[in-house]
Structure formats: structure tokens, C-alpha cells
Amino acid sequence: MIVSKLAVCTVAILGASASPVFRRSVAATGLRSRQDGTISSTAYSVPGANSNELRADEVSRKKETFLYGPSLGVGPAYPAGELGLVYINADEAIVTAERNAQLAVSRGDGTQAMANAAKYNGLKTLDDYTRLYDHEWQNSSRPTGQDSGILTNYTQDLLFSMERLSVNPYAVRRLLPLEELPFAVEDATIRSMAGQPLRSLLDDGRLFYVDHRNQSTYNRTDKFGAACDAYFYISPSSGDFLPLAIRTNVGSNLIYTPNDSPTDWLLAKMMFNVNDFFMAQIDHLARTHSVAEILYQAAIRSLSDKHPVLAILKRLMYGAFGIRPLAMTILFNPGAAIDRFFPWTGTAATQFNNDTYANGYAGAFHANWIRNNLRRRGLIDCAHGPPLKDFPFYEDAGPIVDAIHRFTRTLVSSYYPNNAAIRADPEVRAWLAELTGNGEVIDFPPIDTRSDLANVLAEVARLVSVTHHAVNTNELITSSGTLPFHPTALYQPIPTEKGITNVVPWLPPLNQSLRWISVSANFARPLLAGTNRSIVHMFDDDVMLGRMNEDTRRANDRFMETMRARSRVVKSRGFGKDGLSQGMPFVWNALDPDIAPWSSTI
């Protein structure tokens, strides 16, 4: 059946992901709440052991019309079929509207930044790069602006190392005492910094590692990048988490340490940042969008629109199917952003994305539940070394995730009186079969208890909010994508020997820098801050809650209260007497629940 564009749009207004009801945003008054294909006040319900025939027929029709189509080039299957097209059109409209609103903001900022080009002095010095943000890009980086300290303290080693525990917490791991050391560094050099040799740091559980060597295997553009791996360590004297050595793995395969000249060492950290930023951005697409999308597709094919589980997933996956098509257009296709700003091609980035999804590093669902992942990498609850003195990502993510879990536990318990009721729900059974069968979800756990189902829903919510926004969205313009310390590529070949006296030749020229900042601004969502598109309002959908039970509505009230309190904590941050915030020489605001959205964006 061919569905006309008008028909699709009409159905889409009613039929896909749940919409917010903006209480404070005049621009959004045209949006309508919806949860299924009808205007309905019928209460959500679970089918129990004896599902009625009409409900079973509804699910059967959805399965016939919402199909798994081919991947778009990145990630797993993409929706197809008549109903799949309805969802795609609705979500593309959502994504396009939000993106167009931000483009109007970022283009205005860009016009002003270009008009003020004289003040950047042709980017002759590192200080000139910081002027790129001096009273510029203010609308795109609202309400926080660039993180305090990120443009002034970037030469500090502590800022560099603590970014591994904040703006990209998914690359670093603690080395186990029985592991072979990935590379050797002279004992005298290590002793002068850490007070003991590398092997002792390993034996004591103080040695950490980031490995970006796989980036050497992907096709390149005309720009330059290394394939760094690096050691970090917990200082035996101060307890600080600090950098120890960076190896380039290209050309002369130089190994840099803080004992090198300040200029050589600064360039080494920038080389590492090129690799780490590429990993963070491409990995996040697999880790968040791809994993959540395929779970959602399986749910649409298995659960009735009357099921509270599908209602929650529709809410969380707002606009989800509009993201990958846009990503291909603006990021991955030939001539798009990755080709223009990175040392690796857009085609290489799609391969990287698909590799990290398929091998489970980003694509495994259960293994990457937040605490499972952090424990496995030795970042929390580690038995073979001292704990991290500060872990900003976990400090901010943990309270949000815990509050989400409390909500989903109440939701599930209010609809299922016991664990047997979970096992008796034929739609949940069908969803599980779909996930592990046609959906080909990697590492999906059993759903045998109320806790199992609550955990699954909570982790989907965590993926599209906390995990996504810690590395993407506002982060690019406020911290992880800021120049000069975070170039996306280098503009001179990787040095074959030490002794450089100026890092500026390796950094992007003025026009390229302004273009990059414009791209990073396009990903920001300042217009969503303080509205009911923020995490505070994750479950605060009037239509959805109107069809839920009273226990769930009260759980939402408690969640919102908790998130508002958490937002006040984040907003009150500044530098302490030691000049640090969360153990860092910059103030990190990415996971303020009143600023970060409750769903993924692009």
C-alpha cells in the first residue's frame, strides 16, 4: 500500500513517539501529545495470561506493517513497512523542527562571529583561539556558556586526565595486575613522576589505560591524526588521577610524558584528544542511538499500544527514527562533516561505528548497563586498587539513574502484582523473543521478574539521556569540542621527533575553526533548557500519565522533585578553595537535569 504524504503526516501527528506539552515555550504550542493511533483516554493495561482477541489482532497487524528494513549504513536495522514509514515521518518531523530551531540560533551566532573576525588576530597564538569564544556563540551555548576553566586551564594535566572521567568516560579502564603492560616507559622517567616504576603502579591497581590504536586501520582524509594509546594513574602521593604517558603509534611512534617540554607535551595531549573525540562521538551513536532504537523497534512489533511498557518507550524514544537519516546526511556521507573536519573519512566513521556496535563494546545491552560497564572497567567497586578520588560522570549520572530506577520499579510493580505476572504477560514474552530473535539485540538479559523489566526500562532511559548527553548535545560547544585544546584533526603531519616550539601550526586555521564551532553549535539544544524537554520532565507527559495509574503519576511527581533538587546541586557548582570542581580545574554542567534533554538529539 502506498501512503500519501498527507495521510502519513496526518497519522504521524497521532501515531508515533510521545510529544511533550511545553508549558513555557510559545514556539512549541503547536505540538500535541499522543501515545497511539487514536485519541484515547483508555487506561493502559497489561494483558495477563489471557490476552483478548482484539488486542492480539492489533499486535499482529503491527508486526505485519512495521518491519525491519536494511541499515542506513550505521547501526542495526531501520524501520520499514507501512507503519514503519508512519513512525519515520513523524520522527523526522520532530528532529527537523528542533534542528531548524537551533540552526536559526547558531547561524545568528555564526554571522556575528564572522563579523568579528579581526579580533581573532588570524589565530597566531593559542590565546587567539580562546578569543573565538569571547562574547561569541553565546546563544548557542546558553545557559551555561563554555565550562568555566575549559578555556583558561587547558594546559593543566589534571584537566586533561579528568576529561577521561567526565566528557568521555567510555574509553578509559584500569589495568589488571596480571596483564602485560601495553608499552614500556623508562623506569627513571616514571619514578620521577609517580615515585615508583610502571610495574609497581600496575601491581598496586593504580594504572589506567586508553587505547585508540584501532583508528590507524581506517581510511583517512587529507588531515592528520595519530592513533594514540595512553597511561593514566592514581598518584600514590596526592590521590589525583593524572596522565603518565602518550604513545602516538604512527611515524616514529614517539612516547611523550609530562617530563617533555611543555610544548611537546601539549601537542601530545592534543593528538590524544583528536583520537578520543572521534571515538567518543562515533561510539556514542552506536552506544545510545543504535542500542535503544532496535529495542524500541522490537517493542513496537510485540506490544499493544495499550501496554504501559510501550507507552514509556514511546516517550523515551521521542524523535528517535529521525536521527540516523540526518546523521548520514550531515555527518557520514561524502563531503559531509566528518570528511571536512576529521582525519578519517565518513565511510571510515561508519565502519568504526558498526565495528564498535557489532563487537559489543558499545552494542552490548546488558554488559553496558551503567554500573556493569563501570565495574568491568575498574572505575567503581574495584577490588584491586584504590578508588578514584573523584569521578564526575558517575557523581552526576548516578543520582539520575537511581531516580529513573525508582520510577520504573514503581511503574512495573503497580501493573504486575508479582513476578509470576511478568512471566504470564504474552506481550512481554513476545518482546523478549523478538529482541533475541529477529531483532538480533546483543546481550539482552532475561525478563523473569519485576526487577528485570524495571531495570530494562531504566537502562533505556539512561541510554537516551545521561549516556548521550554526557558526550554529545551541548558538550561540543561548551567543553569537549572547544578549541584550541580539542581539535578534531591536526593540520601538519605527526612529528617524527620531539622539540617543536609552537603547536599553532598543527591547529585548524581561522575559517576552518569558525566552521567547526558552527557545526558544534548545531548540535546544542539551548532552547530545550528549562522546558519540559529537560530530564526533569522525562516522564511528565499529560496524555501518557492520564492513562497510567495513580502510583505511576505519584512516582513521576517524586522523580521531578528529585531532579529539580539535583539540578540545584549542579547549578550551584563553582571552584572550591583548591581551585577545583569535582576534582577538576573546570566546572562541568553537562548532566544538569534542567538543561539536558530527556531524549536523544542530533
Coordinates of C-alpha atoms in Angstrom, one line a residue:
M1 CA 0.0 0.0 0.0
I2 CA 1.3 3.5 -0.9
V3 CA 0.5 6.0 1.8
S4 CA 0.2 9.6 0.6
K5 CA 2.4 12.2 2.2
L6 CA -0.6 14.0 3.6
A7 CA -2.0 10.8 5.0
V8 CA 1.3 9.9 6.6
C9 CA 1.6 13.3 8.2
T10 CA -2.0 13.1 9.5
V11 CA -1.4 9.7 11.0
A12 CA 2.0 10.8 12.3
I13 CA 0.5 13.6 14.3
L14 CA -1.3 11.0 16.3
G15 CA 0.7 7.9 16.0
A16 CA 4.4 7.8 16.9
S17 CA 6.6 8.9 19.8
A18 CA 5.0 10.8 22.7
S19 CA 5.3 14.5 22.5
P20 CA 6.0 17.0 25.3
V21 CA 3.5 19.6 26.3
F22 CA 5.6 22.7 26.5
R23 CA 4.3 24.8 29.4
R24 CA 6.8 27.7 29.0
S25 CA 7.7 27.6 25.3
V26 CA 5.4 29.7 23.0
A27 CA 7.2 28.2 19.9
A28 CA 6.1 24.7 20.8
T29 CA 2.4 25.4 21.3
G30 CA 1.5 23.6 18.1
L31 CA 2.8 20.3 19.3
R32 CA 0.2 17.7 20.5
S33 CA 0.6 14.9 23.0
R34 CA 0.0 11.5 21.5
Q35 CA 0.6 7.9 22.5
D36 CA -1.1 5.8 19.9
G37 CA -3.1 6.0 16.7
T38 CA -6.3 7.1 18.3
I39 CA -7.4 10.0 20.6
S40 CA -8.0 7.8 23.6
S41 CA -8.4 8.1 27.4
T42 CA -8.5 4.3 27.8
A43 CA -6.2 3.3 30.7
Y44 CA -3.1 1.4 29.9
S45 CA -3.2 -2.2 30.9
V46 CA -1.2 -5.4 30.7
P47 CA -2.8 -8.4 29.0
G48 CA -2.1 -11.1 31.6
A49 CA -2.2 -14.8 30.7
N50 CA -5.5 -14.5 28.7
S51 CA -4.9 -11.7 26.1
N52 CA -8.1 -10.7 24.4
E53 CA -8.5 -11.4 20.7
L54 CA -8.8 -7.7 19.6
R55 CA -5.6 -6.9 21.4
A56 CA -3.8 -9.8 19.9
D57 CA -5.1 -8.8 16.4
E58 CA -3.7 -5.3 16.9
V59 CA -0.2 -6.6 17.7
S60 CA -0.4 -9.0 14.8
R61 CA -1.3 -6.1 12.4
K62 CA 1.6 -4.0 13.7
K63 CA 4.0 -6.9 13.2
E64 CA 2.9 -7.1 9.5
T65 CA 3.3 -3.4 8.8
F66 CA 6.2 -2.4 11.0
L67 CA 9.2 -4.3 9.5
Y68 CA 12.9 -4.4 9.9
G69 CA 14.4 -2.8 6.9
P70 CA 18.1 -2.6 6.0
S71 CA 20.5 -0.5 8.0
L72 CA 21.0 3.0 6.7
G73 CA 24.8 2.5 6.8
V74 CA 25.3 2.9 10.5
G75 CA 23.8 0.7 13.2
P76 CA 21.2 -2.1 13.1
A77 CA 18.0 -2.5 11.1
Y78 CA 16.0 0.6 10.3
P79 CA 12.1 0.6 10.2
A80 CA 10.3 -0.4 7.0
G81 CA 6.8 -1.2 6.0
E82 CA 3.6 0.9 6.1
L83 CA 3.6 1.5 9.8
G84 CA 7.4 1.9 9.9
L85 CA 7.0 4.7 7.4
V86 CA 4.5 6.4 9.7
Y87 CA 6.9 6.3 12.5
I88 CA 9.8 7.6 10.4
N89 CA 7.9 10.5 9.0
A90 CA 6.7 11.6 12.4
D91 CA 10.1 11.4 14.0
E92 CA 11.8 13.1 11.1
A93 CA 9.4 16.0 11.5
I94 CA 10.3 16.2 15.2
V95 CA 14.0 16.1 14.6
T96 CA 13.8 18.6 11.7
A97 CA 11.8 21.1 13.7
E98 CA 14.2 21.0 16.7
R99 CA 17.2 21.2 14.4
N100 CA 15.8 24.1 12.4
A101 CA 15.1 26.0 15.6
Q102 CA 18.7 25.5 16.6
L103 CA 20.1 26.4 13.2
A104 CA 18.4 29.8 13.5
V105 CA 20.3 30.3 16.7
S106 CA 23.7 29.0 15.6
R107 CA 23.5 30.9 12.3
G108 CA 22.9 34.1 14.1
D109 CA 25.9 33.4 16.3
G110 CA 28.0 32.5 13.3
T111 CA 27.2 35.7 11.5
Q112 CA 28.3 37.7 14.5
A113 CA 31.5 35.6 14.9
M114 CA 32.5 36.1 11.3
A115 CA 31.8 39.8 11.5
N116 CA 34.2 40.0 14.5
A117 CA 37.0 38.0 12.8
A118 CA 39.5 40.8 13.2
K119 CA 39.7 40.2 16.9
Y120 CA 41.0 36.7 16.5
N121 CA 44.3 38.0 15.1
G122 CA 44.4 35.4 12.4
L123 CA 44.8 32.7 15.2
K124 CA 48.5 33.3 15.5
T125 CA 48.7 32.2 19.2
L126 CA 46.9 29.8 21.5
D127 CA 45.3 32.8 23.3
D128 CA 43.9 33.9 19.9
Y129 CA 41.9 30.6 19.8
T130 CA 40.2 31.3 23.1
R131 CA 39.1 34.7 21.7
L132 CA 36.9 32.6 19.3
Y133 CA 34.5 32.3 22.3
D134 CA 35.0 35.7 23.8
H135 CA 31.4 37.1 23.8
E136 CA 30.8 34.8 20.8
W137 CA 28.4 31.8 20.3
Q138 CA 26.6 32.9 23.5
N139 CA 23.1 32.0 22.3
S140 CA 24.2 28.5 21.2
S141 CA 26.0 27.8 24.5
R142 CA 23.2 29.1 26.8
P143 CA 22.5 28.9 29.7
T144 CA 26.0 27.9 30.9
G145 CA 28.4 29.2 28.3
Q146 CA 31.7 27.4 27.9
D147 CA 32.5 25.5 31.1
S148 CA 34.4 27.7 33.5
G149 CA 38.1 26.8 33.3
I150 CA 37.9 24.9 30.0
L151 CA 39.5 27.8 28.0
T152 CA 41.9 29.0 30.7
N153 CA 43.1 25.9 32.5
Y154 CA 43.5 23.5 29.5
T155 CA 47.3 23.3 29.8
Q156 CA 46.9 21.7 33.3
D157 CA 47.5 18.0 33.3
L158 CA 44.7 17.5 35.7
L159 CA 42.2 18.9 33.3
F160 CA 43.4 16.6 30.6
S161 CA 43.2 13.5 32.8
M162 CA 39.9 14.3 34.4
E163 CA 38.2 14.7 31.0
R164 CA 38.6 10.9 30.8
L165 CA 36.2 10.7 33.8
S166 CA 33.7 13.3 32.5
V167 CA 33.4 14.4 28.9
N168 CA 34.3 10.9 27.6
P169 CA 34.0 8.3 30.4
Y170 CA 33.8 5.4 28.0
A171 CA 37.4 4.9 26.8
V172 CA 39.5 4.5 30.0
R173 CA 39.9 1.3 32.0
R174 CA 42.0 0.2 35.0
L175 CA 44.7 -2.3 34.0
L176 CA 44.6 -5.6 35.9
P177 CA 47.8 -6.7 37.8
L178 CA 48.1 -9.9 35.7
E179 CA 48.0 -8.0 32.4
E180 CA 51.0 -7.4 30.2
L181 CA 52.0 -3.7 30.0
P182 CA 50.8 -2.3 26.7
F183 CA 54.0 -0.4 26.2
A184 CA 57.2 0.3 28.1
V185 CA 58.4 3.6 29.5
E186 CA 61.8 4.1 31.1
D187 CA 61.6 3.4 34.9
A188 CA 63.6 6.6 35.7
T189 CA 61.0 8.7 33.9
I190 CA 58.1 7.0 35.6
R191 CA 59.7 7.2 39.0
S192 CA 60.4 10.9 38.6
M193 CA 56.6 11.5 38.2
A194 CA 54.9 8.7 40.2
G195 CA 57.5 7.8 42.7
Q196 CA 57.6 4.1 41.6
P197 CA 58.1 2.1 38.4
L198 CA 55.3 1.3 36.0
R199 CA 55.1 -2.3 37.0
S200 CA 54.5 -1.3 40.7
L201 CA 51.7 1.0 39.6
L202 CA 50.2 -1.9 37.7
D203 CA 50.6 -4.3 40.7
D204 CA 49.0 -1.7 43.0
G205 CA 46.0 -1.3 40.8
R206 CA 46.9 2.4 40.1
L207 CA 47.5 2.2 36.4
F208 CA 44.8 3.0 33.8
Y209 CA 44.9 2.8 30.0
V210 CA 43.1 4.2 27.0
D211 CA 43.6 2.5 23.6
H212 CA 42.8 4.2 20.3
R213 CA 45.3 2.2 18.2
N214 CA 42.5 0.8 16.1
Q215 CA 42.0 4.2 14.5
S216 CA 45.2 3.5 12.5
T217 CA 43.3 1.0 10.4
Y218 CA 40.6 3.3 9.0
N219 CA 40.7 5.3 5.7
R220 CA 42.0 8.9 6.0
T221 CA 41.3 12.3 4.7
D222 CA 44.0 14.9 3.9
K223 CA 44.2 15.9 7.5
F224 CA 46.3 14.3 10.2
G225 CA 45.8 12.2 13.3
A226 CA 47.8 9.7 15.3
A227 CA 46.4 6.5 16.9
C228 CA 47.3 7.2 20.5
D229 CA 47.3 4.9 23.5
A230 CA 48.0 6.4 26.9
Y231 CA 48.6 5.6 30.5
F232 CA 47.0 7.4 33.4
Y233 CA 47.5 6.7 37.1
I234 CA 46.3 7.4 40.6
S235 CA 49.1 9.3 42.2
P236 CA 50.4 7.5 45.4
S237 CA 51.2 10.9 46.9
S238 CA 48.1 13.0 46.1
G239 CA 45.5 10.5 45.1
D240 CA 44.9 12.6 41.9
F241 CA 44.1 10.9 38.6
L242 CA 46.9 12.1 36.3
P243 CA 48.4 11.5 32.9
L244 CA 51.6 9.4 32.7
A245 CA 52.5 8.8 29.0
I246 CA 51.1 9.0 25.5
R247 CA 52.3 6.9 22.6
T248 CA 51.4 8.0 19.0
N249 CA 51.6 4.7 17.2
V250 CA 52.4 6.4 13.9
G251 CA 55.6 7.5 12.2
S252 CA 58.4 7.3 14.7
N253 CA 56.0 6.1 17.3
L254 CA 57.1 8.7 19.9
I255 CA 56.2 8.3 23.5
Y256 CA 55.5 11.6 25.3
T257 CA 55.4 12.2 29.1
P258 CA 54.9 15.3 31.3
N259 CA 58.7 15.4 31.6
D260 CA 59.0 16.5 28.0
S261 CA 59.0 20.2 27.1
P262 CA 55.6 21.9 27.8
T263 CA 55.1 22.4 24.0
D264 CA 55.8 18.8 23.0
W265 CA 53.6 17.5 25.9
L266 CA 50.8 19.9 25.0
L267 CA 50.8 18.7 21.4
A268 CA 50.8 15.1 22.6
K269 CA 47.7 15.8 24.6
M270 CA 46.1 17.4 21.6
M271 CA 47.0 14.4 19.4
F272 CA 45.3 12.2 22.0
N273 CA 42.3 14.4 22.1
V274 CA 41.8 14.1 18.3
N275 CA 41.6 10.3 18.8
D276 CA 39.4 10.5 21.9
F277 CA 36.9 12.9 20.5
F278 CA 36.5 10.8 17.3
M279 CA 36.0 7.7 19.5
A280 CA 33.5 9.5 21.8
Q281 CA 31.3 10.9 19.0
I282 CA 31.2 7.8 16.8
D283 CA 30.9 5.4 19.7
H284 CA 28.0 7.3 21.2
L285 CA 26.0 6.8 18.1
A286 CA 26.3 3.0 18.5
R287 CA 26.2 3.0 22.3
T288 CA 23.0 5.1 22.6
H289 CA 21.0 5.5 19.4
S290 CA 21.6 2.1 17.8
V291 CA 21.1 0.1 21.0
A292 CA 17.9 1.9 22.1
E293 CA 16.4 2.0 18.6
I294 CA 16.5 -1.7 18.0
L295 CA 14.9 -2.4 21.4
Y296 CA 12.2 0.0 20.5
Q297 CA 11.6 -1.5 17.1
A298 CA 11.1 -4.9 18.7
A299 CA 8.7 -3.4 21.2
I300 CA 6.6 -1.8 18.6
R301 CA 6.2 -5.2 16.8
S302 CA 5.4 -7.0 20.1
L303 CA 3.5 -4.8 22.5
S304 CA 0.0 -3.4 22.1
D305 CA -0.4 0.4 22.1
K306 CA -2.4 -0.2 25.3
H307 CA 0.7 -1.6 27.1
P308 CA 2.3 0.8 29.7
V309 CA 5.8 -0.5 28.7
L310 CA 5.3 0.6 25.1
A311 CA 3.9 3.9 26.3
I312 CA 7.1 4.6 28.3
L313 CA 9.3 3.6 25.4
K314 CA 7.4 5.9 23.0
R315 CA 8.0 8.7 25.4
L316 CA 11.8 8.0 25.8
M317 CA 12.3 7.4 22.1
Y318 CA 10.8 10.8 21.0
G319 CA 12.0 11.5 17.5
A320 CA 14.4 8.5 17.5
F321 CA 13.8 7.3 14.0
G322 CA 14.6 10.8 12.6
I323 CA 18.2 10.8 13.8
R324 CA 20.0 8.3 11.7
P325 CA 18.9 9.6 8.3
L326 CA 20.0 13.1 9.3
A327 CA 23.3 11.7 10.7
M328 CA 24.0 10.1 7.4
T329 CA 23.3 13.4 5.5
I330 CA 25.2 15.8 7.7
L331 CA 27.9 13.6 9.1
F332 CA 28.8 10.5 7.2
N333 CA 28.1 11.0 3.5
P334 CA 30.9 12.0 1.2
G335 CA 31.7 15.7 1.7
A336 CA 29.8 15.9 5.0
A337 CA 31.2 17.0 8.4
I338 CA 33.4 14.0 9.1
D339 CA 35.2 14.3 5.7
R340 CA 35.6 18.0 6.3
F341 CA 36.8 18.1 9.9
F342 CA 38.4 14.7 10.9
P343 CA 41.4 12.8 9.8
W344 CA 39.2 9.8 8.9
T345 CA 36.6 9.7 6.2
G346 CA 32.8 9.5 6.8
T347 CA 33.0 6.0 5.3
A348 CA 35.6 5.1 7.9
A349 CA 33.4 6.5 10.6
T350 CA 30.5 4.3 9.6
Q351 CA 32.8 1.3 9.7
F352 CA 34.1 2.4 13.2
N353 CA 30.5 2.8 14.4
N354 CA 29.4 -0.6 13.0
D355 CA 32.5 -2.3 14.4
T356 CA 32.1 -0.9 18.0
Y357 CA 28.4 -1.9 17.8
A358 CA 28.9 -5.4 16.5
N359 CA 31.8 -6.4 18.7
G360 CA 29.7 -5.4 21.8
Y361 CA 32.0 -2.7 23.1
A362 CA 29.2 -0.2 22.5
G363 CA 26.5 -2.5 21.2
A364 CA 26.1 -5.0 24.1
F365 CA 23.0 -4.0 26.1
H366 CA 23.3 -5.8 29.5
A367 CA 27.0 -5.6 29.8
N368 CA 26.9 -1.9 29.3
W369 CA 24.3 -1.1 32.0
I370 CA 25.9 1.8 33.7
R371 CA 27.3 0.0 36.8
N372 CA 28.1 -3.2 34.9
N373 CA 30.2 -1.2 32.5
L374 CA 32.0 1.0 35.1
R375 CA 32.7 -2.1 37.3
R376 CA 34.1 -4.0 34.4
R377 CA 36.5 -1.2 33.5
G378 CA 37.6 -0.9 37.2
L379 CA 36.2 2.6 37.6
I380 CA 33.9 1.7 40.5
D381 CA 33.8 -1.0 43.2
C382 CA 37.3 -2.2 42.2
A383 CA 38.9 -4.8 44.5
H384 CA 42.4 -4.4 43.1
G385 CA 43.4 -0.8 43.6
P386 CA 42.4 2.4 45.3
P387 CA 39.1 4.1 44.4
L388 CA 39.1 7.1 42.2
K389 CA 39.1 10.2 44.4
D390 CA 36.7 12.0 42.1
F391 CA 34.6 10.6 39.2
P392 CA 32.5 13.4 37.9
F393 CA 30.5 11.4 35.3
Y394 CA 29.4 8.9 37.9
E395 CA 28.8 11.5 40.5
D396 CA 26.3 13.2 38.2
A397 CA 24.9 10.2 36.3
G398 CA 24.4 8.0 39.4
P399 CA 21.7 10.1 41.1
I400 CA 19.7 10.5 37.8
V401 CA 19.9 6.8 37.1
D402 CA 18.9 5.9 40.6
A403 CA 15.9 8.2 40.3
I404 CA 14.9 6.6 37.0
H405 CA 15.1 3.2 38.5
R406 CA 12.9 4.2 41.4
F407 CA 10.3 5.4 38.8
T408 CA 10.4 2.3 36.7
R409 CA 10.3 0.0 39.7
T410 CA 7.1 1.7 40.8
L411 CA 5.6 1.6 37.3
V412 CA 6.3 -2.1 36.9
S413 CA 5.2 -3.0 40.4
S414 CA 1.9 -1.1 40.0
Y415 CA 1.0 -3.1 36.9
Y416 CA 2.4 -6.5 37.9
P417 CA 1.5 -7.8 41.4
N418 CA 4.2 -10.4 41.4
N419 CA 7.0 -12.0 39.3
A420 CA 4.6 -14.6 38.0
A421 CA 2.6 -11.9 36.4
I422 CA 5.6 -10.8 34.4
R423 CA 6.1 -14.4 33.1
A424 CA 2.4 -14.6 32.3
D425 CA 2.3 -11.5 30.1
P426 CA 2.3 -12.8 26.5
E427 CA 3.3 -9.5 25.0
V428 CA 6.4 -9.1 27.2
R429 CA 7.2 -12.8 26.3
A430 CA 6.8 -11.9 22.6
W431 CA 9.0 -8.8 23.0
L432 CA 11.8 -10.9 24.6
A433 CA 11.6 -13.4 21.8
E434 CA 11.7 -10.6 19.2
L435 CA 14.7 -9.0 20.9
T436 CA 16.7 -12.1 21.0
G437 CA 15.4 -13.4 17.6
N438 CA 14.6 -11.1 14.7
G439 CA 15.8 -8.0 16.4
E440 CA 19.3 -9.5 16.9
V441 CA 19.9 -7.4 20.0
I442 CA 23.3 -8.1 21.5
D443 CA 23.4 -9.3 25.1
F444 CA 19.8 -8.9 26.1
P445 CA 19.1 -10.3 29.6
P446 CA 16.1 -12.5 30.7
I447 CA 12.9 -10.8 31.8
D448 CA 11.6 -13.1 34.5
T449 CA 10.9 -10.7 37.4
R450 CA 9.5 -7.3 38.0
S451 CA 13.0 -6.1 38.8
D452 CA 14.2 -7.4 35.4
L453 CA 11.6 -5.4 33.5
A454 CA 12.1 -2.3 35.6
N455 CA 15.9 -2.5 35.0
V456 CA 15.5 -2.8 31.3
L457 CA 13.2 0.3 31.1
A458 CA 15.5 2.3 33.3
E459 CA 18.6 1.5 31.3
V460 CA 16.9 2.5 28.0
A461 CA 16.0 5.8 29.7
R462 CA 19.7 6.1 30.8
L463 CA 21.0 5.5 27.3
V464 CA 18.9 8.2 25.6
S465 CA 19.6 10.8 28.3
V466 CA 22.5 10.5 30.7
T467 CA 24.8 8.5 28.4
H468 CA 24.0 10.5 25.3
H469 CA 24.3 14.0 26.8
A470 CA 27.5 13.4 28.7
V471 CA 29.4 13.2 25.4
N472 CA 27.2 14.9 22.8
T473 CA 24.5 17.6 22.5
N474 CA 25.6 20.7 24.5
E475 CA 29.1 19.3 25.3
L476 CA 30.6 20.1 21.9
I477 CA 30.1 23.8 22.2
T478 CA 30.7 24.1 25.9
S479 CA 33.6 21.7 26.6
S480 CA 34.7 18.6 24.7
G481 CA 34.8 20.3 21.2
T482 CA 36.3 23.6 22.3
L483 CA 39.5 25.0 20.7
P484 CA 42.4 25.1 21.0
F485 CA 42.7 22.0 23.2
H486 CA 40.2 19.8 21.4
P487 CA 41.0 19.9 17.7
T488 CA 39.1 17.3 15.6
A489 CA 42.2 16.9 13.4
L490 CA 45.7 18.2 13.0
Y491 CA 46.9 20.3 10.1
Q492 CA 50.5 19.2 9.9
P493 CA 52.0 15.7 9.9
I494 CA 52.6 14.0 13.2
P495 CA 56.1 14.9 14.4
T496 CA 58.8 12.3 13.9
E497 CA 60.9 13.8 16.6
K498 CA 60.5 16.0 19.7
G499 CA 61.5 19.6 20.0
I500 CA 58.7 21.6 18.5
T501 CA 58.4 25.2 19.8
N502 CA 54.8 26.1 18.7
V503 CA 51.7 24.0 18.5
V504 CA 49.7 26.5 16.5
P505 CA 50.7 25.2 13.0
W506 CA 49.0 21.9 13.9
L507 CA 45.7 23.6 14.7
P508 CA 42.9 24.5 12.3
P509 CA 43.1 27.9 10.5
L510 CA 40.6 30.6 11.2
N511 CA 37.9 29.8 8.6
Q512 CA 38.1 26.1 9.5
S513 CA 37.9 26.8 13.2
L514 CA 34.8 29.0 12.7
R515 CA 33.1 26.4 10.6
W516 CA 33.8 23.7 13.2
I517 CA 32.4 25.8 16.0
S518 CA 29.3 26.4 13.9
V519 CA 28.9 22.6 13.5
S520 CA 29.3 22.0 17.2
A521 CA 26.8 24.8 17.9
N522 CA 24.3 23.0 15.6
F523 CA 24.3 20.0 18.0
A524 CA 23.5 22.1 21.1
R525 CA 19.9 22.4 22.4
P526 CA 19.8 25.6 24.5
L527 CA 16.2 26.1 23.5
L528 CA 15.2 23.0 25.5
A529 CA 16.8 24.1 28.7
G530 CA 14.3 24.9 31.4
T531 CA 11.4 23.5 29.3
N532 CA 9.6 20.2 29.7
R533 CA 12.1 18.7 27.2
S534 CA 14.6 18.5 30.0
I535 CA 15.4 15.4 32.1
V536 CA 13.2 16.9 34.9
H537 CA 10.2 16.1 32.7
M538 CA 11.3 12.7 31.4
F539 CA 8.0 11.0 32.3
D540 CA 5.9 14.2 32.5
D541 CA 3.6 13.6 29.6
D542 CA 0.0 14.7 30.4
V543 CA -1.6 12.2 28.0
M544 CA 0.5 9.3 29.0
L545 CA 0.2 9.9 32.7
G546 CA -3.5 10.4 32.3
R547 CA -3.8 6.9 31.1
M548 CA -1.4 5.5 33.7
N549 CA -2.4 4.5 37.3
E550 CA -2.1 6.8 40.3
D551 CA 1.0 5.1 41.6
T552 CA 2.8 5.9 38.4
R553 CA 1.6 9.5 38.5
R554 CA 2.9 9.9 42.1
A555 CA 6.2 8.3 41.0
N556 CA 6.6 11.0 38.3
D557 CA 6.0 13.7 40.9
R558 CA 8.7 12.3 43.1
F559 CA 11.1 11.9 40.1
M560 CA 10.6 15.5 39.1
E561 CA 11.2 16.7 42.7
T562 CA 14.4 14.7 42.9
M563 CA 15.6 16.0 39.5
R564 CA 14.9 19.6 40.5
A565 CA 16.9 19.2 43.6
R566 CA 19.7 17.6 41.6
S567 CA 19.7 20.5 39.2
R568 CA 20.1 22.9 42.1
V569 CA 23.2 21.0 43.1
V570 CA 24.7 21.2 39.6
K571 CA 23.8 24.9 39.2
S572 CA 25.4 25.8 42.5
R573 CA 28.8 24.5 41.4
G574 CA 31.9 26.6 41.3
F575 CA 35.6 26.3 42.1
G576 CA 36.5 25.4 45.7
K577 CA 39.4 26.8 47.7
D578 CA 41.6 24.3 45.9
G579 CA 40.7 25.8 42.6
L580 CA 38.8 22.6 41.6
S581 CA 35.2 21.5 41.0
Q582 CA 34.6 17.8 41.3
G583 CA 38.4 17.4 41.4
M584 CA 38.7 19.1 38.1
P585 CA 40.1 22.6 37.0
F586 CA 36.8 23.2 35.1
V587 CA 33.2 23.3 36.1
W588 CA 31.2 20.5 34.3
N589 CA 27.5 21.1 33.8
A590 CA 26.5 18.5 31.1
L591 CA 24.1 16.5 33.3
D592 CA 22.1 19.3 34.8
P593 CA 18.6 17.7 34.7
D594 CA 17.1 21.1 34.0
I595 CA 19.3 21.6 30.9
A596 CA 20.0 18.2 29.3
P597 CA 17.1 16.8 27.3
W598 CA 15.3 13.5 28.3
S599 CA 15.7 12.0 24.8
S600 CA 18.5 11.7 22.3
T601 CA 19.1 14.6 19.8
I602 CA 21.3 15.4 16.9

